CSV table of C-alpha atoms and ligand atoms in Angstrom, one decimal:
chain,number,residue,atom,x,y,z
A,1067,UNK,CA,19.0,52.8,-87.7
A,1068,UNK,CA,20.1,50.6,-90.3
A,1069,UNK,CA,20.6,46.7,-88.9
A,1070,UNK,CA,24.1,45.3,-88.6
A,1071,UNK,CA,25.0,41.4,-89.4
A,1072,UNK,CA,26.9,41.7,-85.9
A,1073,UNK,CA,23.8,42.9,-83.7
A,1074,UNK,CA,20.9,41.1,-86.2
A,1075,UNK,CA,22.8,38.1,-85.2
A,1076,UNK,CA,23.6,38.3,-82.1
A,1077,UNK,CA,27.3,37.4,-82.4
A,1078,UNK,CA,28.3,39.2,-79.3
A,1079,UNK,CA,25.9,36.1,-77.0
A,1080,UNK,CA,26.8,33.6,-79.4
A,1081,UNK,CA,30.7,34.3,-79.5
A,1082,UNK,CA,31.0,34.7,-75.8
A,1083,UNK,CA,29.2,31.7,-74.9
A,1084,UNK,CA,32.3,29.6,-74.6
A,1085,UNK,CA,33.5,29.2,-71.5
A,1086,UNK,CA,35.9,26.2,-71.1
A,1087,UNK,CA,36.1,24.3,-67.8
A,1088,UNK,CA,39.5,23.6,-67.9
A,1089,UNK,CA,40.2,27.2,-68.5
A,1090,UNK,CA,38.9,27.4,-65.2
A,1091,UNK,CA,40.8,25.1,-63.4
A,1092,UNK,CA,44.0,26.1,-65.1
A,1093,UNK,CA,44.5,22.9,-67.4
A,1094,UNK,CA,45.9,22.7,-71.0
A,1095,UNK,CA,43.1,21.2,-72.7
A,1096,UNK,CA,42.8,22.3,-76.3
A,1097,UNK,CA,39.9,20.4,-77.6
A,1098,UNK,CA,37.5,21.5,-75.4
A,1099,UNK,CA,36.8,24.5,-78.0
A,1100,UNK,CA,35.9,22.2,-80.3
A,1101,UNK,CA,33.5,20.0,-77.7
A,1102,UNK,CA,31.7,23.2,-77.0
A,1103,UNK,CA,31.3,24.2,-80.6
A,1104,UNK,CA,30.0,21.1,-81.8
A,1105,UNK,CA,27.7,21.0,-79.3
A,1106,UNK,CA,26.4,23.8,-79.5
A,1107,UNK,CA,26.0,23.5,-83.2
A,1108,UNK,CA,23.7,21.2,-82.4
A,1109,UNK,CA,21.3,22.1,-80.2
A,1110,UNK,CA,21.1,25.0,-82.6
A,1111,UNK,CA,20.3,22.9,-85.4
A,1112,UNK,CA,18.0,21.2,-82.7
A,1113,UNK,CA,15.9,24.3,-82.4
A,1114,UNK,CA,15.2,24.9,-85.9
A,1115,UNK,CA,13.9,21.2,-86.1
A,1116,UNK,CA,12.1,21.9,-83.2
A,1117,UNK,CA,10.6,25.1,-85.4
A,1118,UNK,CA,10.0,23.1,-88.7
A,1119,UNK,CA,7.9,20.5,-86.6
A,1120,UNK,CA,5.7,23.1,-84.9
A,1121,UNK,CA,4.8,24.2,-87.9
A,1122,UNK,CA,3.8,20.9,-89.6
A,1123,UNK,CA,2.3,19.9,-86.4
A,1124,UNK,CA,0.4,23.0,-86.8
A,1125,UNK,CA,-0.8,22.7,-90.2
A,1126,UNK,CA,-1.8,18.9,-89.5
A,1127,UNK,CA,-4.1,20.1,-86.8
A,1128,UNK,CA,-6.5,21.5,-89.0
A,1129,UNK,CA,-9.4,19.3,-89.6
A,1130,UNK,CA,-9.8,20.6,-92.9
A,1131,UNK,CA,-6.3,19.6,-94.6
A,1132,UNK,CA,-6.7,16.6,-96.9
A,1133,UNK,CA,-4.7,14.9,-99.7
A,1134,UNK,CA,-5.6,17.7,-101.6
A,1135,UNK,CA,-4.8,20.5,-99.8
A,1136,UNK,CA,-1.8,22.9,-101.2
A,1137,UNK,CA,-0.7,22.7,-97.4
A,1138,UNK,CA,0.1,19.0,-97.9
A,1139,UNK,CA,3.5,20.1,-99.9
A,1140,UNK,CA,4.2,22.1,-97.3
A,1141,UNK,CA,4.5,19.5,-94.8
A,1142,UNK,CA,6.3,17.5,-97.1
A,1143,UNK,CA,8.6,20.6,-98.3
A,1144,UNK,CA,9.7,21.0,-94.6
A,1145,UNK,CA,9.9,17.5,-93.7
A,1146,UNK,CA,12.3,17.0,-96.6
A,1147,UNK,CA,14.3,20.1,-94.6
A,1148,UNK,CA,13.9,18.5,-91.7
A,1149,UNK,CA,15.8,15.3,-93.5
A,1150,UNK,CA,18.6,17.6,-95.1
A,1151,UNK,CA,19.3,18.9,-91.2
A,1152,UNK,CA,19.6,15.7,-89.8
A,1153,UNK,CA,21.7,14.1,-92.3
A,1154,UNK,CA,24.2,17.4,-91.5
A,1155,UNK,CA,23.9,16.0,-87.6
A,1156,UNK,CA,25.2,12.7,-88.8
A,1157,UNK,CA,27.9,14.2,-90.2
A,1158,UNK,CA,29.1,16.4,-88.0
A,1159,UNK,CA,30.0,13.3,-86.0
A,1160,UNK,CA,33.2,13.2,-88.1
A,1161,UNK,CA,34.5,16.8,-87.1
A,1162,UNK,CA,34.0,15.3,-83.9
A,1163,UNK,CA,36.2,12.4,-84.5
A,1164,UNK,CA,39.0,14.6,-85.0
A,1165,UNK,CA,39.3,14.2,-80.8
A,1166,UNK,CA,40.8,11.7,-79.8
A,1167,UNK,CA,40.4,9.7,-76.9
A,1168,UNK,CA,43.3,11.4,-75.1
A,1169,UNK,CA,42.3,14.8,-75.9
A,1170,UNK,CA,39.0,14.2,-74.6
A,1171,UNK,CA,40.4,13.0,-71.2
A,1172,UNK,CA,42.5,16.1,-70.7
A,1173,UNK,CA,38.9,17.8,-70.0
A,1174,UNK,CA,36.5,15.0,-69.5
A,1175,UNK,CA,36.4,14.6,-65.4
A,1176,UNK,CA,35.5,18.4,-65.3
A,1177,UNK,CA,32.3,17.9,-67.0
A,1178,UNK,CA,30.8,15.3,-64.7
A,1179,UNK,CA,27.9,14.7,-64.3
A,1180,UNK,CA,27.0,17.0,-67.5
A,1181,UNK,CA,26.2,15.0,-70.5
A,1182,UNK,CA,24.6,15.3,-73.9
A,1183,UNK,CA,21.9,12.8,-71.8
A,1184,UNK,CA,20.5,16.0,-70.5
A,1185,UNK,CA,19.5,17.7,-74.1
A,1186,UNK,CA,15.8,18.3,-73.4
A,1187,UNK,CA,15.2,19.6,-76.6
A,1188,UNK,CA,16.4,16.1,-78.0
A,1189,UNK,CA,14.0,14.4,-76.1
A,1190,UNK,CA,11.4,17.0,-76.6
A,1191,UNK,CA,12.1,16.6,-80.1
A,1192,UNK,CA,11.4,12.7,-80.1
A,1193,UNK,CA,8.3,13.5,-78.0
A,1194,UNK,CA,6.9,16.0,-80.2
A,1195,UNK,CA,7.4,13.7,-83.0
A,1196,UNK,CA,5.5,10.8,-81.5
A,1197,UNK,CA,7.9,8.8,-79.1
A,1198,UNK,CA,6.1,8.2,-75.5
A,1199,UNK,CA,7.5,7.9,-72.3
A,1200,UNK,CA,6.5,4.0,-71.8
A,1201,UNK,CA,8.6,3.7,-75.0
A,1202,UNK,CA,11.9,5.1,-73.3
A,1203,UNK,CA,14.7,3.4,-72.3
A,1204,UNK,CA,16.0,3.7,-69.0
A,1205,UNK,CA,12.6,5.8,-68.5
A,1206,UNK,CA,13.4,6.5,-64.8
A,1207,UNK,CA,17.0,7.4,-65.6
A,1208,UNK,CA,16.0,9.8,-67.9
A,1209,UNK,CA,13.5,12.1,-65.8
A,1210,UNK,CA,16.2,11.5,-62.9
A,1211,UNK,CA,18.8,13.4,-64.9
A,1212,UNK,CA,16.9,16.3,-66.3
A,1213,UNK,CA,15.6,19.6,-64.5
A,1214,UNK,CA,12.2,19.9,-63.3
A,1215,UNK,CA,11.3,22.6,-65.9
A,1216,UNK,CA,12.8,20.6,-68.9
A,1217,UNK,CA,10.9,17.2,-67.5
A,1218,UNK,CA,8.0,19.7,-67.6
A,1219,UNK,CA,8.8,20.8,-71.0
A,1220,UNK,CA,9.4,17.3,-72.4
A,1221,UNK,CA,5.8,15.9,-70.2
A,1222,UNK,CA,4.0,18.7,-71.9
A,1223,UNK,CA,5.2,17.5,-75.7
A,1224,UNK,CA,4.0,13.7,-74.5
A,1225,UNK,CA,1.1,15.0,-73.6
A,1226,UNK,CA,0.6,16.9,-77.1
A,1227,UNK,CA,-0.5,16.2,-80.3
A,1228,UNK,CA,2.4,14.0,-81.7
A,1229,UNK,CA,3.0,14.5,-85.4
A,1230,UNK,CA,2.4,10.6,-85.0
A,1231,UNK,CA,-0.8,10.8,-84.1
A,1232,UNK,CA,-1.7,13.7,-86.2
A,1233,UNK,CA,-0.7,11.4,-89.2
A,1234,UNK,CA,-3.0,8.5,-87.5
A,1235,UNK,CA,-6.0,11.2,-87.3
A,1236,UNK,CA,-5.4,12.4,-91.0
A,1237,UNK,CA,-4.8,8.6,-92.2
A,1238,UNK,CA,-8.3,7.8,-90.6
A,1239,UNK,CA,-10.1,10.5,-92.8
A,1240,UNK,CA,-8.7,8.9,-96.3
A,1241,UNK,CA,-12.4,8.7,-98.0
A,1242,UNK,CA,-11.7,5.8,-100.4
A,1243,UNK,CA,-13.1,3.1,-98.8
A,1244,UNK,CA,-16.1,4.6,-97.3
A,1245,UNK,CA,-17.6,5.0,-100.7
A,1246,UNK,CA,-19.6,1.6,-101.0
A,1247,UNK,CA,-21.3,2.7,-104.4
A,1248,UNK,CA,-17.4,2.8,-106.7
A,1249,UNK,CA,-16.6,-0.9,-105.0
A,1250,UNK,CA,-19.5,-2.6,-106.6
A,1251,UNK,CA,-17.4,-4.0,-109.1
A,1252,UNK,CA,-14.0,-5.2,-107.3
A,1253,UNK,CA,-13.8,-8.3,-107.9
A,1254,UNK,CA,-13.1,-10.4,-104.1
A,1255,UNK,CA,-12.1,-14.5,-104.2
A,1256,UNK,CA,-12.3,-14.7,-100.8
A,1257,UNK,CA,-15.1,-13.4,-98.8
A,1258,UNK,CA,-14.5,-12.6,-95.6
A,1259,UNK,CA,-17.6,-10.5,-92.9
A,1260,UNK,CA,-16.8,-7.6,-91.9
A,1261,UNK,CA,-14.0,-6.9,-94.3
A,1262,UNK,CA,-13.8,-4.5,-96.7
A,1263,UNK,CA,-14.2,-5.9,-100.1
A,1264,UNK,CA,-10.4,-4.5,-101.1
A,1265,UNK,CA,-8.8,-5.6,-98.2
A,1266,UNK,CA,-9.9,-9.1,-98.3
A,1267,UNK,CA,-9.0,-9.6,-101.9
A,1268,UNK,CA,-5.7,-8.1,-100.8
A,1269,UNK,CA,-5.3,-10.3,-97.8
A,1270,UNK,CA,-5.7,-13.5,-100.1
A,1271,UNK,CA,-3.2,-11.9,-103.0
A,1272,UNK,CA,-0.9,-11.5,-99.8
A,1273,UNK,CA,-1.0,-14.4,-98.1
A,1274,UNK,CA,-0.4,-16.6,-101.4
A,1275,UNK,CA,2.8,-14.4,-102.2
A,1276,UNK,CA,4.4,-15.5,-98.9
A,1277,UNK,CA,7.4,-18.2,-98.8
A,1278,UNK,CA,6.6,-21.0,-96.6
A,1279,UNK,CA,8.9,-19.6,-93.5
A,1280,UNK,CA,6.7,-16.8,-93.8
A,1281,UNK,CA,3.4,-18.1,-93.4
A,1282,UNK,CA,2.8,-16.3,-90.1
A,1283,UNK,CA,2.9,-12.8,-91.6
A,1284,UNK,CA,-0.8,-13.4,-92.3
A,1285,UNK,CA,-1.3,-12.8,-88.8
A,1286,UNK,CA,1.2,-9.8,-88.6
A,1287,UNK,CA,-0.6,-8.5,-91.1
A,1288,UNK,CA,-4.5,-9.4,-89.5
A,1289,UNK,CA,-3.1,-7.8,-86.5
A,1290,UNK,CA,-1.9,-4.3,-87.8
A,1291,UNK,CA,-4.0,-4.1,-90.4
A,1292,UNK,CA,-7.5,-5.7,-90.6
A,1293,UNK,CA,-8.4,-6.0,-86.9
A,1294,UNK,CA,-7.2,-4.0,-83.8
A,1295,UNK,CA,-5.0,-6.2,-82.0
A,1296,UNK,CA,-2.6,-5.4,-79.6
A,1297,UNK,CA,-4.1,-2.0,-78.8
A,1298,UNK,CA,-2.1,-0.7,-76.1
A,1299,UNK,CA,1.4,-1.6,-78.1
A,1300,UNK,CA,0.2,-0.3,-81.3
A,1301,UNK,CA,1.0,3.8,-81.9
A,1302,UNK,CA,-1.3,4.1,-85.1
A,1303,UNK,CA,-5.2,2.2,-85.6
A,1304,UNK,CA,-5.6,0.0,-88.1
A,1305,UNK,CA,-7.8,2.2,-90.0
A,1306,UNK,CA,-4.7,4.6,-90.4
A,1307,UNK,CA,-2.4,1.2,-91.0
A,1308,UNK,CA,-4.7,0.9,-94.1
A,1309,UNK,CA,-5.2,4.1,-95.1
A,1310,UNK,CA,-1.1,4.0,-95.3
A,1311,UNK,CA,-0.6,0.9,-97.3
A,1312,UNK,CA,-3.2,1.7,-99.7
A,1313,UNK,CA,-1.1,4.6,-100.3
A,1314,UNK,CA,2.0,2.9,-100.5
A,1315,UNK,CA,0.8,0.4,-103.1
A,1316,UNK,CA,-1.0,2.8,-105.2
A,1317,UNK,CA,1.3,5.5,-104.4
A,1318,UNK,CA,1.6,5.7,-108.9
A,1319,UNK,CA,-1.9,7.5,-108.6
A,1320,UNK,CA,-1.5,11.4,-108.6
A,1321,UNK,CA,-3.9,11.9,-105.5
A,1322,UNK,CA,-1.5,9.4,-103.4
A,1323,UNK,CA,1.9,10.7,-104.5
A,1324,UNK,CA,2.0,13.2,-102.1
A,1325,UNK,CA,0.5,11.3,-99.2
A,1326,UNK,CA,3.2,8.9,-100.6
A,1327,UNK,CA,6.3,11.3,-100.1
A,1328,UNK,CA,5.0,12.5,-96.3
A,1329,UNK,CA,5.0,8.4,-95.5
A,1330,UNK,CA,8.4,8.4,-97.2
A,1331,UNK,CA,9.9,11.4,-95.7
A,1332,UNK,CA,8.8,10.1,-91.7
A,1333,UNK,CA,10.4,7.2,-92.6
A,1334,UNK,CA,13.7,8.5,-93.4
A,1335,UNK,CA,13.4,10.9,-90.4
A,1336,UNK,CA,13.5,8.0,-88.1
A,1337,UNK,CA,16.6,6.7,-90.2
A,1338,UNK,CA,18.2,9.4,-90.2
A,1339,UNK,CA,17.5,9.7,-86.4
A,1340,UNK,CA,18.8,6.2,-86.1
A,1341,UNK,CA,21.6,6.8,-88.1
A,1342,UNK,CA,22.8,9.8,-85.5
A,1343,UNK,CA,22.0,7.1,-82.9
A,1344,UNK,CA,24.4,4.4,-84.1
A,1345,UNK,CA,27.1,7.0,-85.5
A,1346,UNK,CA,26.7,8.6,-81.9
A,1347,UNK,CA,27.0,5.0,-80.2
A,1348,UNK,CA,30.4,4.2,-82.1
A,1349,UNK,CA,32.0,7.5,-81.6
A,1350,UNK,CA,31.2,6.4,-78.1
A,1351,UNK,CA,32.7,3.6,-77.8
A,1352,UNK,CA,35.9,4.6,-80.0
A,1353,UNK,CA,36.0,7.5,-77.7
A,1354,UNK,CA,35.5,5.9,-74.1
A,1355,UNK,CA,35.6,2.2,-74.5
A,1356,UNK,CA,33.4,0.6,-71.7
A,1357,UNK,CA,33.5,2.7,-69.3
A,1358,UNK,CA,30.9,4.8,-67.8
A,1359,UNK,CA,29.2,8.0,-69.4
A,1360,UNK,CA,29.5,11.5,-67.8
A,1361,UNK,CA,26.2,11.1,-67.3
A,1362,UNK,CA,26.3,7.9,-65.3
A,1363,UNK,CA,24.9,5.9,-67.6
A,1364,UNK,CA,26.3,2.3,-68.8
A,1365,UNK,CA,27.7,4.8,-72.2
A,1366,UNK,CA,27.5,2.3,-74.9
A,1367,UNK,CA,25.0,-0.6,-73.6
A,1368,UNK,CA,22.4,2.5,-72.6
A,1369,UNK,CA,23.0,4.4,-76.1
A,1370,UNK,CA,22.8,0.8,-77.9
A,1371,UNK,CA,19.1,0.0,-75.9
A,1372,UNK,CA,17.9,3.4,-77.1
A,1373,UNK,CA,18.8,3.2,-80.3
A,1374,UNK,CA,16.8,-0.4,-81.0
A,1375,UNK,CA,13.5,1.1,-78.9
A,1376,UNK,CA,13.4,4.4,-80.2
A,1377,UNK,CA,11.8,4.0,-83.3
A,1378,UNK,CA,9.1,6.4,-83.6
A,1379,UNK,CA,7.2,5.3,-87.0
A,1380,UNK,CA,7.8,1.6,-86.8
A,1381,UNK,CA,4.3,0.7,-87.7
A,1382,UNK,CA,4.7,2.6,-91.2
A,1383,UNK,CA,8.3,0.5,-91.5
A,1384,UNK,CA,6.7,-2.7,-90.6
A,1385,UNK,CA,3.6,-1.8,-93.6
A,1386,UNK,CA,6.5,-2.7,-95.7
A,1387,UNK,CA,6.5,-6.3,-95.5
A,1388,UNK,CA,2.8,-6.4,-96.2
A,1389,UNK,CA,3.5,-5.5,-100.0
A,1390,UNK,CA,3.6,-7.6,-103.1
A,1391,UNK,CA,4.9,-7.2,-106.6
A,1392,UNK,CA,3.1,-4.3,-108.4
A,1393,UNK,CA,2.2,-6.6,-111.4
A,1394,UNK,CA,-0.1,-8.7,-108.7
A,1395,UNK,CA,-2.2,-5.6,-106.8
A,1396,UNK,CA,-5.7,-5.8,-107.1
A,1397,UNK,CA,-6.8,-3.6,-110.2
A,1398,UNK,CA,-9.0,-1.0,-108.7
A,1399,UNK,CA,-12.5,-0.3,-110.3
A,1400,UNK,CA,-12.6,2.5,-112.6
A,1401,UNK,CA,-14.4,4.8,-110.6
A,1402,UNK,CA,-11.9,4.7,-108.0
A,1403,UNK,CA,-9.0,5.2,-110.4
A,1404,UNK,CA,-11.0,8.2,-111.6
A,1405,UNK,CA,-11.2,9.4,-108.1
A,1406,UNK,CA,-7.2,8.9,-107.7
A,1407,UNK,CA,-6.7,10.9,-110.8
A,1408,UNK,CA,-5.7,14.5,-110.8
A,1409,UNK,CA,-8.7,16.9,-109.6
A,1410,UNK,CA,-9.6,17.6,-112.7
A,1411,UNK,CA,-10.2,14.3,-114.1
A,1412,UNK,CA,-12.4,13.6,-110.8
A,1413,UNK,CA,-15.6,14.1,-112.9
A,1414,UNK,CA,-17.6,11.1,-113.5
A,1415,UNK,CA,-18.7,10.6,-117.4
B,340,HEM,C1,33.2,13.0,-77.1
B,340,HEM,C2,32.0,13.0,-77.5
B,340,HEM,C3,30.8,12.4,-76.8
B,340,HEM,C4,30.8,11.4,-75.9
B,340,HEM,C5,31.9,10.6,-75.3
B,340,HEM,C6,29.4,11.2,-75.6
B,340,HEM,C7,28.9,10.2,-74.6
B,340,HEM,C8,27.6,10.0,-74.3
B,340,HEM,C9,27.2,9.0,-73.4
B,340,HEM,C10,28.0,8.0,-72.7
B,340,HEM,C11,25.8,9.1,-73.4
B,340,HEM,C12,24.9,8.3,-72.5
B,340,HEM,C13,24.5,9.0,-71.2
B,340,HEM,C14,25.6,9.2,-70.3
B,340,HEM,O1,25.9,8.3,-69.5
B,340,HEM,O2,26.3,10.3,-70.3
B,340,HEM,C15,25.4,10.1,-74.3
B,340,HEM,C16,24.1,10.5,-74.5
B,340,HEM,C17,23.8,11.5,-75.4
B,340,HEM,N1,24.6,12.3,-76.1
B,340,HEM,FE1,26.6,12.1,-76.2
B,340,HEM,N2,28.6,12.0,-76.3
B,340,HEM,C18,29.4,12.8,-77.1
B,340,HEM,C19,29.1,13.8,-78.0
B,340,HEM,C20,27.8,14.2,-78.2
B,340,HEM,C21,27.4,15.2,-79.1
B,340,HEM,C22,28.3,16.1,-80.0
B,340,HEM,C23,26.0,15.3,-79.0
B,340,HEM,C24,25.2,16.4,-79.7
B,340,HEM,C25,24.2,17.0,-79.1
B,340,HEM,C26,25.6,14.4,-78.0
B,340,HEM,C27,24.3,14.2,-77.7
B,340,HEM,C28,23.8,13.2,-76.8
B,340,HEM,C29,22.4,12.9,-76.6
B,340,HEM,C30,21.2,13.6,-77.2
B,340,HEM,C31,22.4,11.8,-75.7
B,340,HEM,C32,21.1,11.1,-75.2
B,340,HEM,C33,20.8,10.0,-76.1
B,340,HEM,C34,19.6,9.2,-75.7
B,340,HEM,O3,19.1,9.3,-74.5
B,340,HEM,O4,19.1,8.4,-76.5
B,340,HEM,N3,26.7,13.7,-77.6
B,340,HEM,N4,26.5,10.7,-74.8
């Protein structure tokens, strides 16, 4: 039988899964459509990102997949999707904007206690992408408002491979700096045991580009990316906080522009998450004032507290004020610059 767009899409489920509250109860409450909709527009969109990141987190499971690996665009391709989807979400704040205040009161005591608070695949979404419980606000609120199975659902994600800490595991295996014989000639001012030969020079070529009011950065930067401090805070080692800036200071190199647009792309994930965060937070506010969320929550003070916590790659952000002015990194020696070149240049002469 030859498939129909009505049955291949399911239109029937989908079009009859509106059912308005205040229909029920007999009250004139025309934007609820619209509340619905939106809503469920979203955790639609929700789903697919929920897709695109299995995938990646599936292709940066395998231990063989290196900066050289075709699967590398991939994860970048989709990422970049992933991007596009969310910066729809942030926009689709405005169509809901077009409620007003007083519209949304006609229906809003019949959905107590429901509230977008209770989106597991939200949460599981920020737990699959790297976001632990201990990092939550309100962590006690949140597994006191969800069901059983969705806690379950969202435990099982913590519990997971992150796409967080597969990029920690595949920042660790960046082979540069294990290869002792193509150092030999970096040239290093300032010594230091233990440190690589790269990273010391580095540290010195930092610490002398930093404005007096900035002079503890050097230990910002010791912390994050020379030793280990702060273990239990930290989300990525600093092997992989490295392995990261390396590639964001040589990120010219052909072998590091790719690694270069994954770093780029998690980034703008967590803006773009942010973004939906703050856009979300002001609608709030516009919408209910001060007053208490369906969910129970404190509405705008919770949705402000999540939005300054929940940063999910704010180790890579925080690489960013370890940089200095191209024209002053540390000329690498030639055989590494070979090694960075496209694969086939990789040939020694
Ligand atoms: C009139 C529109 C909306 C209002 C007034 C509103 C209000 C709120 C409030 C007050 C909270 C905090 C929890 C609570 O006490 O209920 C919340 C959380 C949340 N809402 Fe909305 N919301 C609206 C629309 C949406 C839409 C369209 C979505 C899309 C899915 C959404 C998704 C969420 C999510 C995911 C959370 C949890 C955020 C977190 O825990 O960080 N909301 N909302």
């Amino acid at each position: 039988m030859e498939i129909h767009y009505h049955d291949y899409l399911q239109l029937d489920k989908i079009l009859n899964a509106q059912d308005l509250e205040s229909k029920k109860h007999n009250l004139e409450a025309h934007d609820e459509m619209l509340f619905i909709v939106i809503h469920q527009a979203y955790e639609l969109w929700f789903k697919q990102l929920h897709f695109e990141t299995d995938s990646i987190v599936a292709i940066m499971s395998r231990p063989e997949l290196n900066d050289n690996s075709p699967e590398l665009q991939t994860v970048v391709h989709r990422l970049n999707r992933m991007i596009t989807i969310l910066r729809l979400l942030v926009h689709q704040i405005d169509v809901m904007e077009t409620m007003t205040p007083m519209d949304f009161l006609d229906f809003r005591d019949r959905l107590r206690p429901a509230s977008g608070f209770q989106s597991w695949q939200f949460k599981e979404l920020e737990a699959k992408l790297g976001l632990k419980f201990d990092q939550r606000h309100g962590k006690e609120y949140y597994t006191s408002q969800l069901r059983q199975e969705h806690v379950d659902l969202i435990k099982k994600a913590e519990g997971g491979n992150s796409l967080l800490q597969l990029l920690n595991t595949w920042l660790e295996r960046m082979p540069f700096f294990d290869e002792e014989e193509n150092w030999k000639s970096f040239v290093v001012h300032n010594k230091a045991e233990g440190v690589h030969p790269f990273w010391a020079e580095y540290r010195y070529q930092y610490s002398n580009s930093l404005a007096d009011a900035e002079k503890n950065n050097s230990e910002d930067f010791d912390e994050l990316v020379i030793k280990n401090g702060k273990e239990k805070e930290r989300t990525i080692s600093a092997k992989a906080a490295r392995a990261a800036l390396f590639i964001m200071l040589y990120r010219g190199y052909p072998m590091l522009q790719l690694p270069f647009q994954l770093l780029n792309a998690l980034l703008e994930i967590d803006e773009q998450l942010s973004s939906w965060r703050y856009r979300h937070m002001n609608m709030v506010h516009r919408m209910i004032g001060r007053r208490i969320g369906t969910g129970g929550s404190s509405g705008k003070d919770y949705l402000k507290a999540a939005a300054d916590k929940h940063y999910i790659f704010r180790e890579i952000a925080q690489l960013n004020s370890f940089l200095i002015e191209r024209r002053k990194l540390p000329l690498l020696p030639r055989e590494i610059g070979i090694r960075l070149g496209f694969a086939g240049n990789n040939v020694k002469e």
